[in-house]
Short mmCIF file of C-alpha atoms (C1' of nucleotides) in Angstrom, two decimals:
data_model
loop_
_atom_site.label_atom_id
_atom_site.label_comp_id
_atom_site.label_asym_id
_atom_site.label_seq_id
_atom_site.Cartn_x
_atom_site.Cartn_y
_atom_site.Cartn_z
CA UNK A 1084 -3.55 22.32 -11.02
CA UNK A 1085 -5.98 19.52 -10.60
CA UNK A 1086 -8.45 20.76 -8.73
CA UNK A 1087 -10.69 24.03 -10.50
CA UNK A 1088 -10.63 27.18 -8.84
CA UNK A 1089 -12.69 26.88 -5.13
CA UNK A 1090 -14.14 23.51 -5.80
CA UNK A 1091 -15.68 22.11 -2.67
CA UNK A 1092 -14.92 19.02 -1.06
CA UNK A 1093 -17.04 15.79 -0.65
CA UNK A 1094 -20.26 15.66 -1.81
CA UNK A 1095 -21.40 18.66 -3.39
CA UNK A 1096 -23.62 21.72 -1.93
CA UNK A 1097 -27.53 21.46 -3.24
CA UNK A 1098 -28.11 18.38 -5.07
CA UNK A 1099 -25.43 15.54 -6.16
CA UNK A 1100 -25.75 15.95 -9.86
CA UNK A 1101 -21.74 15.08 -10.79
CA UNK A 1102 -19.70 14.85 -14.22
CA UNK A 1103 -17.60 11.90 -14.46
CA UNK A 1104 -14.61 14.17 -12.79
CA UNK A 1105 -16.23 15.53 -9.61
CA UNK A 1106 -17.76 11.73 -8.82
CA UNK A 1107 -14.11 10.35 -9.58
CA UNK A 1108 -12.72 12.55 -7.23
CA UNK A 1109 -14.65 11.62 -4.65
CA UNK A 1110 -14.06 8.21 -5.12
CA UNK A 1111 -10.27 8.20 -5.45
CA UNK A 1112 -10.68 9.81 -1.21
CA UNK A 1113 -12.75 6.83 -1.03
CA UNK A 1114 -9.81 4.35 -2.44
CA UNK A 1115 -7.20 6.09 -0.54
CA UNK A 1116 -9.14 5.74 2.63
CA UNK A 1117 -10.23 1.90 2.76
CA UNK A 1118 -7.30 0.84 0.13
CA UNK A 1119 -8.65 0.65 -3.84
CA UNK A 1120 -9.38 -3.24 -3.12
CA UNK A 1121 -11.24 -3.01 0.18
CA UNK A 1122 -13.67 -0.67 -1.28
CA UNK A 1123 -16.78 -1.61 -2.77
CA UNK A 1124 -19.03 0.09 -5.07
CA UNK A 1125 -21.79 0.37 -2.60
CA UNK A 1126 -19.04 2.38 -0.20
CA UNK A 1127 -18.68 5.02 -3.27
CA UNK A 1128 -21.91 5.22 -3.70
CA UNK A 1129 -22.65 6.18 -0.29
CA UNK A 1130 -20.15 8.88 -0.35
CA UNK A 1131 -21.27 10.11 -3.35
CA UNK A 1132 -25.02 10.11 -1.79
CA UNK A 1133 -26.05 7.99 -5.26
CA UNK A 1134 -26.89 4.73 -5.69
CA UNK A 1135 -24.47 1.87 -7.43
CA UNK A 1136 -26.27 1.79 -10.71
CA UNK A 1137 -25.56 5.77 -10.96
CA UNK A 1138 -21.85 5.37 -10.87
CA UNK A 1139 -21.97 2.99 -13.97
CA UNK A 1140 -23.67 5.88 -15.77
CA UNK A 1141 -19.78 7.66 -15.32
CA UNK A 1142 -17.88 4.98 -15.34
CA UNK A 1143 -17.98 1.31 -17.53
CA UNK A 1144 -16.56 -0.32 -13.89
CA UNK A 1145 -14.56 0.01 -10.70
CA UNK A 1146 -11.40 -0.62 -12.77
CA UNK A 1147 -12.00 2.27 -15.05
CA UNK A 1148 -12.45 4.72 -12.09
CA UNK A 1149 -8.59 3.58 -11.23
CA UNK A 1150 -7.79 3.96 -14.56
CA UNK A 1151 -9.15 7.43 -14.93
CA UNK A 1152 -7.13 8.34 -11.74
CA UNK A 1153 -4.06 6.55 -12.38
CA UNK A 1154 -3.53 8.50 -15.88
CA UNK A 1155 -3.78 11.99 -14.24
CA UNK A 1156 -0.86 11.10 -11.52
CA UNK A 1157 1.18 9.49 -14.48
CA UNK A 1158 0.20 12.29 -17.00
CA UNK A 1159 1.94 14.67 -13.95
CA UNK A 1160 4.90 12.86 -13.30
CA UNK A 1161 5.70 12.19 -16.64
CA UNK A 1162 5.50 16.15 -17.98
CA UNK A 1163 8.11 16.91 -15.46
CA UNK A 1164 10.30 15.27 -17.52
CA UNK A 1165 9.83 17.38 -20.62
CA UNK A 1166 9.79 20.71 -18.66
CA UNK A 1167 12.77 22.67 -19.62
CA UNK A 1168 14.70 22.83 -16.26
CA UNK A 1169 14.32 18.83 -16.61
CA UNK A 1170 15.86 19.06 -20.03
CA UNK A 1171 18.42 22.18 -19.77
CA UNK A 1172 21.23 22.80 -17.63
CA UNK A 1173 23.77 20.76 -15.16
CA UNK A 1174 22.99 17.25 -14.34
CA UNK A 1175 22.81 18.16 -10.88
CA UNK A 1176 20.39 21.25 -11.69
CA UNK A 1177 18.34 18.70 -13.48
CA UNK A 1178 18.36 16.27 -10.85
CA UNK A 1179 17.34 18.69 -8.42
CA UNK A 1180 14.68 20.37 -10.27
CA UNK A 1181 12.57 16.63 -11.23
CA UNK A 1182 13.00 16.03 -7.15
CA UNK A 1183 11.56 19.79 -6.41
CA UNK A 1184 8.50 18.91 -8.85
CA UNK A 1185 8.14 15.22 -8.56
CA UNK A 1186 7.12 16.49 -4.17
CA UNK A 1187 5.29 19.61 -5.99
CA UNK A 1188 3.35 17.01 -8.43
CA UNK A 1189 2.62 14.83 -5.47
CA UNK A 1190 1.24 17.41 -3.54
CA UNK A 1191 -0.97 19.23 -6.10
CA UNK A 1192 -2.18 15.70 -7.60
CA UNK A 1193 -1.93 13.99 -3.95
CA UNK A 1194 -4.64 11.77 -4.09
CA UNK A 1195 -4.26 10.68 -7.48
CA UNK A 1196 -0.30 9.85 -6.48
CA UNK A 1197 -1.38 7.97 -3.32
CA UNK A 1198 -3.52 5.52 -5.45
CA UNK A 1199 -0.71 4.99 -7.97
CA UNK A 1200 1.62 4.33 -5.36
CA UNK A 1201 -0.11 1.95 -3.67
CA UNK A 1202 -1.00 -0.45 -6.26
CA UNK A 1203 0.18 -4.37 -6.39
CA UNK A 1204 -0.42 -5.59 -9.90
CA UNK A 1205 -3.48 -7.18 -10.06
CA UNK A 1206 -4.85 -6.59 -13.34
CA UNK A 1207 -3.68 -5.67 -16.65
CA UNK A 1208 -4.76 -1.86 -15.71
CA UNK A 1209 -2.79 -1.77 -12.43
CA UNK A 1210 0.20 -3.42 -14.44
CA UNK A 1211 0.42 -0.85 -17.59
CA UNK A 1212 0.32 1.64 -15.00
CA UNK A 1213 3.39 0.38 -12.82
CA UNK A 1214 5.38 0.00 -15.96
CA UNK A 1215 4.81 3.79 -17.04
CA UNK A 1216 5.77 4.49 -13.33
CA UNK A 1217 9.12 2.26 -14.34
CA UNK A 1218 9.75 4.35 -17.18
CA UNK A 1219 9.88 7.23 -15.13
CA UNK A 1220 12.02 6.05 -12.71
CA UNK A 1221 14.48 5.12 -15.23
CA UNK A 1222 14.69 8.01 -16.14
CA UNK A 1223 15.61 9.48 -13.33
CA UNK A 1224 18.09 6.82 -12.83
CA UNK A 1225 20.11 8.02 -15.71
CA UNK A 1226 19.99 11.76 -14.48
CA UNK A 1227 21.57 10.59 -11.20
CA UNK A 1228 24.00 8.64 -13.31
CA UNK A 1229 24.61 11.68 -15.09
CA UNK A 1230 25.41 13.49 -12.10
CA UNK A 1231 27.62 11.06 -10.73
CA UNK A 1232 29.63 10.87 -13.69
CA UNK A 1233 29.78 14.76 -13.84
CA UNK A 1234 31.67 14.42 -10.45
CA UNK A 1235 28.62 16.57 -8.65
CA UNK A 1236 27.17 13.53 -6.83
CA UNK A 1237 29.08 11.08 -4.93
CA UNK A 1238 29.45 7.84 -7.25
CA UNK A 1239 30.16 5.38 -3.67
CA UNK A 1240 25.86 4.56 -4.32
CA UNK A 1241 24.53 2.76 -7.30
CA UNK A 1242 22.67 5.55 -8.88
CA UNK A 1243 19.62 2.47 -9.10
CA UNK A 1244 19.70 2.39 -5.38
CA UNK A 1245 20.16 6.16 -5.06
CA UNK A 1246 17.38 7.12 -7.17
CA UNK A 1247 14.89 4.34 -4.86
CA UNK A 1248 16.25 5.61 -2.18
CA UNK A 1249 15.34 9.42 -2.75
CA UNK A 1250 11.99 8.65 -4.81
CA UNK A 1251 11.36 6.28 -1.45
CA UNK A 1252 11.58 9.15 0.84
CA UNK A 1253 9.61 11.50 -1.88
CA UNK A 1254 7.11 8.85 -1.90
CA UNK A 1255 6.44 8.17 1.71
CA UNK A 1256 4.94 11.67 1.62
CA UNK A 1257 1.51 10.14 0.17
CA UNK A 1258 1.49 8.66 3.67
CA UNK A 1259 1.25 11.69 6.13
CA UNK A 1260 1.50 14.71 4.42
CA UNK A 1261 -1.42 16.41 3.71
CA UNK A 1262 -1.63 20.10 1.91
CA UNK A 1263 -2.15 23.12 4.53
CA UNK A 1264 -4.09 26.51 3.94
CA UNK A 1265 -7.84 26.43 3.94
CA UNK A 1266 -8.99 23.05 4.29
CA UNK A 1267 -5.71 21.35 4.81
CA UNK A 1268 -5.15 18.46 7.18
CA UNK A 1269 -8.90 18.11 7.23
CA UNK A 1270 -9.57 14.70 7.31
CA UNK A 1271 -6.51 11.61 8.01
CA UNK A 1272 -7.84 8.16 7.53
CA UNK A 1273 -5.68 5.35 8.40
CA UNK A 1274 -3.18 8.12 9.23
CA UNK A 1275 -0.26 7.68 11.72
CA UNK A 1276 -1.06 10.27 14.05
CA UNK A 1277 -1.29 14.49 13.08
CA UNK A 1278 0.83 15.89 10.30
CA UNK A 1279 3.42 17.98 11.50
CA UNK A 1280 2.15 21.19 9.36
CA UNK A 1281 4.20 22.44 6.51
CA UNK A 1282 3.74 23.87 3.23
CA UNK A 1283 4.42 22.15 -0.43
CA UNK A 1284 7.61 24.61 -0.86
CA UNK A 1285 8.99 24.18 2.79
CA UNK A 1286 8.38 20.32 2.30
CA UNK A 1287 10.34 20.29 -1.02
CA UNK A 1288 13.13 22.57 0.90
CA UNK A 1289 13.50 19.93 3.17
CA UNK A 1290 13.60 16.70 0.98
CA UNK A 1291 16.34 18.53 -0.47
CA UNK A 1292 18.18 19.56 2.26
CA UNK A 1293 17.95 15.93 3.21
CA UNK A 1294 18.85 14.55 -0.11
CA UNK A 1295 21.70 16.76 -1.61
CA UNK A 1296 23.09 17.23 2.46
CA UNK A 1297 21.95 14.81 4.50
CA UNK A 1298 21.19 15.35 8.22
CA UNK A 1299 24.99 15.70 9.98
CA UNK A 1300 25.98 19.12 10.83
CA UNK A 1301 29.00 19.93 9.37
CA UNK B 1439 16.13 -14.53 12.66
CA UNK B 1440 12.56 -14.97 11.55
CA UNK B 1441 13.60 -18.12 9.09
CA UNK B 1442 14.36 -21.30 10.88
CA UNK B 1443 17.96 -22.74 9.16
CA UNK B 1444 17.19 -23.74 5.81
CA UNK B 1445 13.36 -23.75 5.78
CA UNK B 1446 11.91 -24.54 1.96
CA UNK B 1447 9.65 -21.98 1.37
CA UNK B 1448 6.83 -22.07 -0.82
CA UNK B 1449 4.74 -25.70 -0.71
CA UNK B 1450 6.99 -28.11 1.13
CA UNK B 1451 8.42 -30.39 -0.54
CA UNK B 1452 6.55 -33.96 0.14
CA UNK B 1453 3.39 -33.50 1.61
CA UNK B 1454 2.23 -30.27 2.65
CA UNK B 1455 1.46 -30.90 6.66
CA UNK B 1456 1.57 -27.35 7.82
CA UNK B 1457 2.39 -25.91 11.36
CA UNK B 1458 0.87 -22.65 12.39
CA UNK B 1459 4.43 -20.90 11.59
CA UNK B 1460 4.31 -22.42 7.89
CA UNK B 1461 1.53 -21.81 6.48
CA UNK B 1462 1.63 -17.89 7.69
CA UNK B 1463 4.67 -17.95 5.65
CA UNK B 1464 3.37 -18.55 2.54
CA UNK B 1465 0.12 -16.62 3.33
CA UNK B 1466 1.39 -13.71 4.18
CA UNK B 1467 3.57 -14.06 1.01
CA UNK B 1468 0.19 -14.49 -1.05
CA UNK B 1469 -0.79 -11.16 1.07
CA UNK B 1470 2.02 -9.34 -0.09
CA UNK B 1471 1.67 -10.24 -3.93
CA UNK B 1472 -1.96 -9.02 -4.14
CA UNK B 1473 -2.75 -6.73 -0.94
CA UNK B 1474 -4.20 -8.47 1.88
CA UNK B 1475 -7.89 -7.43 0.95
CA UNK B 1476 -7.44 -8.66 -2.89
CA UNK B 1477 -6.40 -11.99 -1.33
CA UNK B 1478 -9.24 -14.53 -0.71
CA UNK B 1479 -9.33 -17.98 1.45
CA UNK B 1480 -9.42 -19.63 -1.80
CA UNK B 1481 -6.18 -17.69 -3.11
CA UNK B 1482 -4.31 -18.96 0.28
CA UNK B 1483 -5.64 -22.71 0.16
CA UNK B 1484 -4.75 -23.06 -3.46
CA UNK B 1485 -1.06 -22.00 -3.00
CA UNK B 1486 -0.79 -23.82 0.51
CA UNK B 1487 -2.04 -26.83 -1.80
CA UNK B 1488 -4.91 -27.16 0.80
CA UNK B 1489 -8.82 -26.79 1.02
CA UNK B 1490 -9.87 -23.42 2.43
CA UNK B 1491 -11.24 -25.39 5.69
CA UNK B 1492 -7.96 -26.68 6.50
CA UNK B 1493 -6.70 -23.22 6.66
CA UNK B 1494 -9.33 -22.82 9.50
CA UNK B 1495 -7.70 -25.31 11.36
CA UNK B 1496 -4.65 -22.98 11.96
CA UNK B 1497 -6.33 -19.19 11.86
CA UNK B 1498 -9.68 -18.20 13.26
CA UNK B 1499 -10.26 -16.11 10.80
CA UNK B 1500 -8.56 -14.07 7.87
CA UNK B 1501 -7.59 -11.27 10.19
CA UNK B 1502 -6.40 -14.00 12.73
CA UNK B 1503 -3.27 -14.50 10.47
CA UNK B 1504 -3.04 -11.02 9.68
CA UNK B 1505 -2.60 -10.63 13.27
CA UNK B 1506 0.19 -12.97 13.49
CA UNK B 1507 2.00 -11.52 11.05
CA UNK B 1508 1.72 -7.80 11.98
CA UNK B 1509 2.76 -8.57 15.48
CA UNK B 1510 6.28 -10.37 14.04
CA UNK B 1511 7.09 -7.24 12.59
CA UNK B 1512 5.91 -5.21 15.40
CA UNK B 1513 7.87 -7.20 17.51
CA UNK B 1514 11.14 -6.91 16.00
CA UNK B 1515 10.88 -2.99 15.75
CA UNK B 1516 9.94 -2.51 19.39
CA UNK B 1517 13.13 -4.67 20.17
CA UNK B 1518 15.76 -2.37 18.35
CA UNK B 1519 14.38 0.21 20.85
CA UNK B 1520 15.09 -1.79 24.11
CA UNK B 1521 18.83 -3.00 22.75
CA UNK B 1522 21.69 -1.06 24.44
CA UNK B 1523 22.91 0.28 20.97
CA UNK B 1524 19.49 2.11 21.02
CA UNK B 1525 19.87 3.28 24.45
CA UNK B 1526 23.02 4.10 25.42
CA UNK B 1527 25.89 6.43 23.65
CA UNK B 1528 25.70 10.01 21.82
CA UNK B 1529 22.66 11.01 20.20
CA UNK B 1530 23.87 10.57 17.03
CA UNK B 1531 25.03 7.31 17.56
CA UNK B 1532 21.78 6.00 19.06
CA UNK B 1533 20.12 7.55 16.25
CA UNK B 1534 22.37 5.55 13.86
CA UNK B 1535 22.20 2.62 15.14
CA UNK B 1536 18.46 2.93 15.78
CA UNK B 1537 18.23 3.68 11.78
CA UNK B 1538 20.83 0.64 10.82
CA UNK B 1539 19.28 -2.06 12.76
CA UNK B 1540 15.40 -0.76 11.18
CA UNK B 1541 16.98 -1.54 7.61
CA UNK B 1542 18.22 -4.85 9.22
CA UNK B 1543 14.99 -5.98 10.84
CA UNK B 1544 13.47 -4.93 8.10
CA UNK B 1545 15.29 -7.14 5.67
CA UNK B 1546 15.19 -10.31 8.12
CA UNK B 1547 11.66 -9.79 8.28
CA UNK B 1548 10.51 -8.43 4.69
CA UNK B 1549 7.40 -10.16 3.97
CA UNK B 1550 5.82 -9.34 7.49
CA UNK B 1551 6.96 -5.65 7.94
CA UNK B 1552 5.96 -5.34 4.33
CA UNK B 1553 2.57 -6.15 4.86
CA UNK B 1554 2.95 -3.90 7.85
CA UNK B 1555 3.25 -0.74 5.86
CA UNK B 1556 0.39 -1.06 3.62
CA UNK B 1557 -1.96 -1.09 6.26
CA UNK B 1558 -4.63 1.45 5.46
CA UNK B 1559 -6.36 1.21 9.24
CA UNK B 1560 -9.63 -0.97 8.20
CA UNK B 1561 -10.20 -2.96 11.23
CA UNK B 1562 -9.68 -2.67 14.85
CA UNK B 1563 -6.77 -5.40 14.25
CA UNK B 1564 -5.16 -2.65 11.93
CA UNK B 1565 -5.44 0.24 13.60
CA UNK B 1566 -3.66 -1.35 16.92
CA UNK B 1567 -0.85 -1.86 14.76
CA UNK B 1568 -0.81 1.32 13.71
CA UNK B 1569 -1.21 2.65 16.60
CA UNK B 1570 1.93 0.45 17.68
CA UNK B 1571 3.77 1.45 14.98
CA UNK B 1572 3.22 5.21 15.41
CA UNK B 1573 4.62 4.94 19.05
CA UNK B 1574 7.60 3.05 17.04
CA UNK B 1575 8.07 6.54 15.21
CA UNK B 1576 7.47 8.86 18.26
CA UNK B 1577 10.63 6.79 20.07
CA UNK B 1578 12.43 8.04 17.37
CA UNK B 1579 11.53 11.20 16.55
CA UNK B 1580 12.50 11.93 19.67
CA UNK B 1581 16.00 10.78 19.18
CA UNK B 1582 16.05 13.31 16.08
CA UNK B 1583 15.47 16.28 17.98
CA UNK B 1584 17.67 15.14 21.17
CA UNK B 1585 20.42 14.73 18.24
CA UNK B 1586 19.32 18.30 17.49
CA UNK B 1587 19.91 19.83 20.47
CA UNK B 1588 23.06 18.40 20.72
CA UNK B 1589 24.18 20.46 17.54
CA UNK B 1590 24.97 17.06 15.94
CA UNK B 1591 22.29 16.78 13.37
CA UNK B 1592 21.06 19.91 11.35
CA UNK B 1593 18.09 21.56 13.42
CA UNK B 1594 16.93 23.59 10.21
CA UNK B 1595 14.47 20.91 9.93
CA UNK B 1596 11.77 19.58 11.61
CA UNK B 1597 12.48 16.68 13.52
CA UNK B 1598 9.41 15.11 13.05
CA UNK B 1599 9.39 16.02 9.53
CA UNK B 1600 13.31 14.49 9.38
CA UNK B 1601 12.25 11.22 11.00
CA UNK B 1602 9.54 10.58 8.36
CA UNK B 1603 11.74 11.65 5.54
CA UNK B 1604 14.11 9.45 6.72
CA UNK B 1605 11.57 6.24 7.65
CA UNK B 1606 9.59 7.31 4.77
CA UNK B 1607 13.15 6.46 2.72
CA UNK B 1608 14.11 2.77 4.96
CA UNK B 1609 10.21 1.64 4.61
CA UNK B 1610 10.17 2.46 0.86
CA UNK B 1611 13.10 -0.43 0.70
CA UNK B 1612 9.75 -3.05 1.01
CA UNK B 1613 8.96 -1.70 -2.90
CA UNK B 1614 12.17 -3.32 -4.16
CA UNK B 1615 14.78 -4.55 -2.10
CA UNK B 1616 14.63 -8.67 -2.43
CA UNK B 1617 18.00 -10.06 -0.46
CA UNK B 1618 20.70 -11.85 -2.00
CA UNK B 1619 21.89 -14.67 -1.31
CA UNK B 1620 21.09 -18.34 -2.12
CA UNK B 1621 17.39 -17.73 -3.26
CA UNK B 1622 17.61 -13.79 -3.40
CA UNK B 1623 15.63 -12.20 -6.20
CA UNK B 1624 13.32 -15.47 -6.89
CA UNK B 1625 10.28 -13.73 -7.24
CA UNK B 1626 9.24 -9.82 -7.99
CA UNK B 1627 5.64 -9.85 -7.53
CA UNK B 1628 3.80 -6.83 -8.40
CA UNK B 1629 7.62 -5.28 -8.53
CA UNK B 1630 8.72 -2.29 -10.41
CA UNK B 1631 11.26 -4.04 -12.30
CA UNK B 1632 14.68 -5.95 -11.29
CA UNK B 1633 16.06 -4.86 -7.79
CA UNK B 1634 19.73 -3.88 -7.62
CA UNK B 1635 21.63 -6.41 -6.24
CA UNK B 1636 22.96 -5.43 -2.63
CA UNK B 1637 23.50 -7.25 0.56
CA UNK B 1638 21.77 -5.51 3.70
CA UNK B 1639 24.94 -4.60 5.06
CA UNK B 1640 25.82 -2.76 1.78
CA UNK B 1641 22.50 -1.11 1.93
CA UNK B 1642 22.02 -0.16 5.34
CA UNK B 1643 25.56 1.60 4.80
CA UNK B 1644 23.96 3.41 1.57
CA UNK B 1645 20.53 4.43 3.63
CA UNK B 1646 22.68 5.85 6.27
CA UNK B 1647 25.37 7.37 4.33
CA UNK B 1648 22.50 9.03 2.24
CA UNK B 1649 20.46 10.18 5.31
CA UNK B 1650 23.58 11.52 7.27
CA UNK B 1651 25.42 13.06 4.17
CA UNK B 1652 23.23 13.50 1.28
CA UNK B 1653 24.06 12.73 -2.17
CA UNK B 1654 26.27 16.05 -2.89
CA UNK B 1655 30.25 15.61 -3.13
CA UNK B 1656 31.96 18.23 -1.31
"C1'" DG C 107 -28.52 11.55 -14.43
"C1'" DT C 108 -30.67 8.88 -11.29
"C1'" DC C 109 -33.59 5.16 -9.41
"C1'" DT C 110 -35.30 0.04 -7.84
"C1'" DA C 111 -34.74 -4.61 -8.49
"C1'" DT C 112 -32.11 -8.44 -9.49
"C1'" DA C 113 -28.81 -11.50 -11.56
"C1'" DA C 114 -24.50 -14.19 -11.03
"C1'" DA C 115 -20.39 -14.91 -8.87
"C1'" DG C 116 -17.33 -14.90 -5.05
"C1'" DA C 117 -16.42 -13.92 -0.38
"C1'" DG C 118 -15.52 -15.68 4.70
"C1'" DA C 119 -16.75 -19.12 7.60
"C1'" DT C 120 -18.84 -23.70 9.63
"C1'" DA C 121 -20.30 -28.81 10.08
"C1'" DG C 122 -18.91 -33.06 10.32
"C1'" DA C 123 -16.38 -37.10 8.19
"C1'" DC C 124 -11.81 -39.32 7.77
"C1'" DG D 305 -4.36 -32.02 9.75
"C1'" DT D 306 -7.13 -32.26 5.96
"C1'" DC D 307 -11.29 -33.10 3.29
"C1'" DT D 308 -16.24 -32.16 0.87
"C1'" DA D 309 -20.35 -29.81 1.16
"C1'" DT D 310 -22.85 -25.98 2.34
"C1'" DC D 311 -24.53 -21.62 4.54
"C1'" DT D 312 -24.94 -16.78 4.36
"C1'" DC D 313 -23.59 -12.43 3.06
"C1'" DT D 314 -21.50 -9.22 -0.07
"C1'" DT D 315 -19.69 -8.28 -4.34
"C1'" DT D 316 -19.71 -6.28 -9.26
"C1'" DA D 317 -22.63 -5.42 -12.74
"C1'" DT D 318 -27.05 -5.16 -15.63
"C1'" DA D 319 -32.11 -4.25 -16.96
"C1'" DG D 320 -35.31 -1.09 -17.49
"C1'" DA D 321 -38.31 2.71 -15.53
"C1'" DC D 322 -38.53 7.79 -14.57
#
DNA sequence: GTCTATAAAGAGATAGAC
DNA sequence: GTCTATCTCTTTATAGAC
C-alpha cells in the first residue's frame, strides 16, 4: 500500500507543514501532469503552496525527487518477483500471477509507475532506473519462455516480443486508468477523454482475458 | 511512405542545406531521444550542424515543428479510417484490418507517431492533437462493440476498455520496435535494451494473433 | 520548516549581415 | 539558407534570516 490509511489529497488541510513523503507525492501528480521535464520547481512549489527554497529543505534537487519516486515503483515491481506464486507452481500459473500483480502494482503505486514509464534517459538517474526496469522484464521474458517450452503457451511468438507485447498493453494503463471508489477519476490531466470506470480486480480480469484468450469468440 | 526513396538520414552528407521536410526529420528524432520539452534550440541546431537562427528560418517557433510532426502522424491514422478495408466487410474484419494497418502506419511513421504518444497535453498545439487522436480511438471503439454485437468478438469485456487494451498494446510497439532492414536497429536511444528483430509484417501478424487469440494453446 | 533575495546558467526568439 | 550577436525571460539552486 503506498498511500497511509485516509491520507488526503493535494495540499494538505490546515497548514502545509510536509515530510519529505507527503511533498514528494504531490510533486510526482505534478510530473505526471506537465511531463517530469516540463515542470519546473516554481510549478511544485505552487502546488505545494511553499516557496522553491522550501522544497530543497526535502530534497538535495529536482533529480532526487525522481529518484525518490522512481525507487518506490521499481521497489514494487521488483518484489513481485520474489512473492511465492511468482516463484512456485506451473510456468503458466507463474506467468499469470506476475501479470495479475504487475496491473495490481501499477494501480496501487500508479503515479509512481506513470513517472517510471515515461522516462527517456537523460541522466545517469533516469538511466539506472530503465536498466532495473530491463531486469525485470527479462525476467519475465524467461517465464514466458518457460511457458512456451512447457507446451502451455503457444511458441508461434518470440517470447521477447510476447512479453513487450503484454507488458505494452499492462503499461498503457498509466495512460487512462485511474483507481475508482472515493476519490477516483478525480482529476485527468492530459487525459484522452473519461475513463471508462472499472475496478483494479475487474481491470486485471480483463488484461487476462485478453492476454491468455484474446478477443475472438470461440 | 513518409521516407522519400533512399533519403540519408541524420546530417546530409555534403553540406547540410536543409528543406523544411529535412530538418523536421532529424528534429523530431532529437525530440524523440530526450522528450520534446528536454530538447532545446541549441540541442536541434547542433545535430542539424546549424546555428539555432537558421532553424528559425524553417519553424516559427519550437511548437511550430512540433506541429508538423504531430499532424504526419495524425494524418496517417485518420487515413486507415477512410480506406475501404476500414469501411467495408464484417465487423471483425474491419476491426482487423483497422488494427493491422495502425501497426503498419505506425512503423512507416515511427519517429512522428512516437512523439505523438508522449504528449502530456501542455499547450493548445497538444491538446488538439489529442483531442484528434481521441476521436482516432472513439472510431474504433466503436468497431469493438459493433464486432460485439455481432457475437464475433467476446462481449464479456468492455469495449472501450478492449480497444485501449488493445491500442494500449500496438502504441507500446514505439518503446522498442526499430525496423529491419538496411539501417534497422542503428540507434536505441533512451531504449530498454536490444529490440527483437521482426519485420512489420511479422509483427503486425503477432499483435493481431495475440489480440484475437491470446497467448494460451488450446 | 519556511521565507526573501539573488546568483548563474540556459531557454526561446529576433535583428540584421552575408 | 545560414551566420553572429543579443535580448529577455525562466530555470535550478544557494545564502542567510526567522
Amino acid at each position: 500500500m503506498s498511500n497511509s490509511a485516509a491520507v488526503p489529497a493535494e495540499p494538505r488541510r490546515g497548514r502545509p507543514g510536509y515530510d519529505r513523503r507527503g511533498a514528494l507525492e504531490v510533486a510526482v501528480r505534478v510530473f505526471n501532469e506537465h511531463g517530469y521535464d516540463a515542470t519546473s520547481m516554481g510549478m511544485l512549489a505552487t502546488r505545494l503552496g511553499l516557496s522553491k527554497s522550501a522544497i530543497y529543505h526535502h530534497f538535495d534537487s529536482k533529480e532526487h525527487l525522481l529518484e525518490a519516486a522512481l525507487d518506490e515503483a521499481l521497489g514494487g515491481l521488483e518484489q513481485v518477483l520474489d512473492e511465492p506464486g511468482a516463484r512456485r507452481g506451473t510456468q503458466t500459473a507463474r506467468l499469470t500471477y506476475v501479470v495479475r500483480r504487475a496491473v495490481e502494482v501499477l494501480v496501487d503505486r500508479l503515479p509512481y509507475v506513470t513517472l517510471l514509464l515515461r522516462l527517456r534517459g537523460n541522466t545517469a538517474v533516469e538511466r539506472a532506473a530503465l536498466e532495473r526496469r530491463r531486469r525485470f522484464d527479462d525476467a519475465v521474458s524467461a517465464l514466458v519462455r518457460a511457458a512456451q517450452v512447457d507446451g502451455a503457451v503457444r511458441a508461434d511468438i518470440d517470447p521477447a516480443i510476447a512479453t513487450r507485447l503484454v507488458f505494452g498493453m499492462v503499461n498503457s494503463l498509466v495512460e487512462w486508468y485511474r483507481p475508482t471508489g472515493p476519490e477516483g477519476a478525480r482529476q485527468q490531466a492530459g487525459g484522452l477523454g473519461r475513463s471508462p470506470i472499472v475496478g483494479a480486480g475487474q481491470l486485471a480480469d480483463d488484461v487476462l482475458a485478453l492476454v491468455l484468450d484474446g478477443l475472438r469468440r470461440r
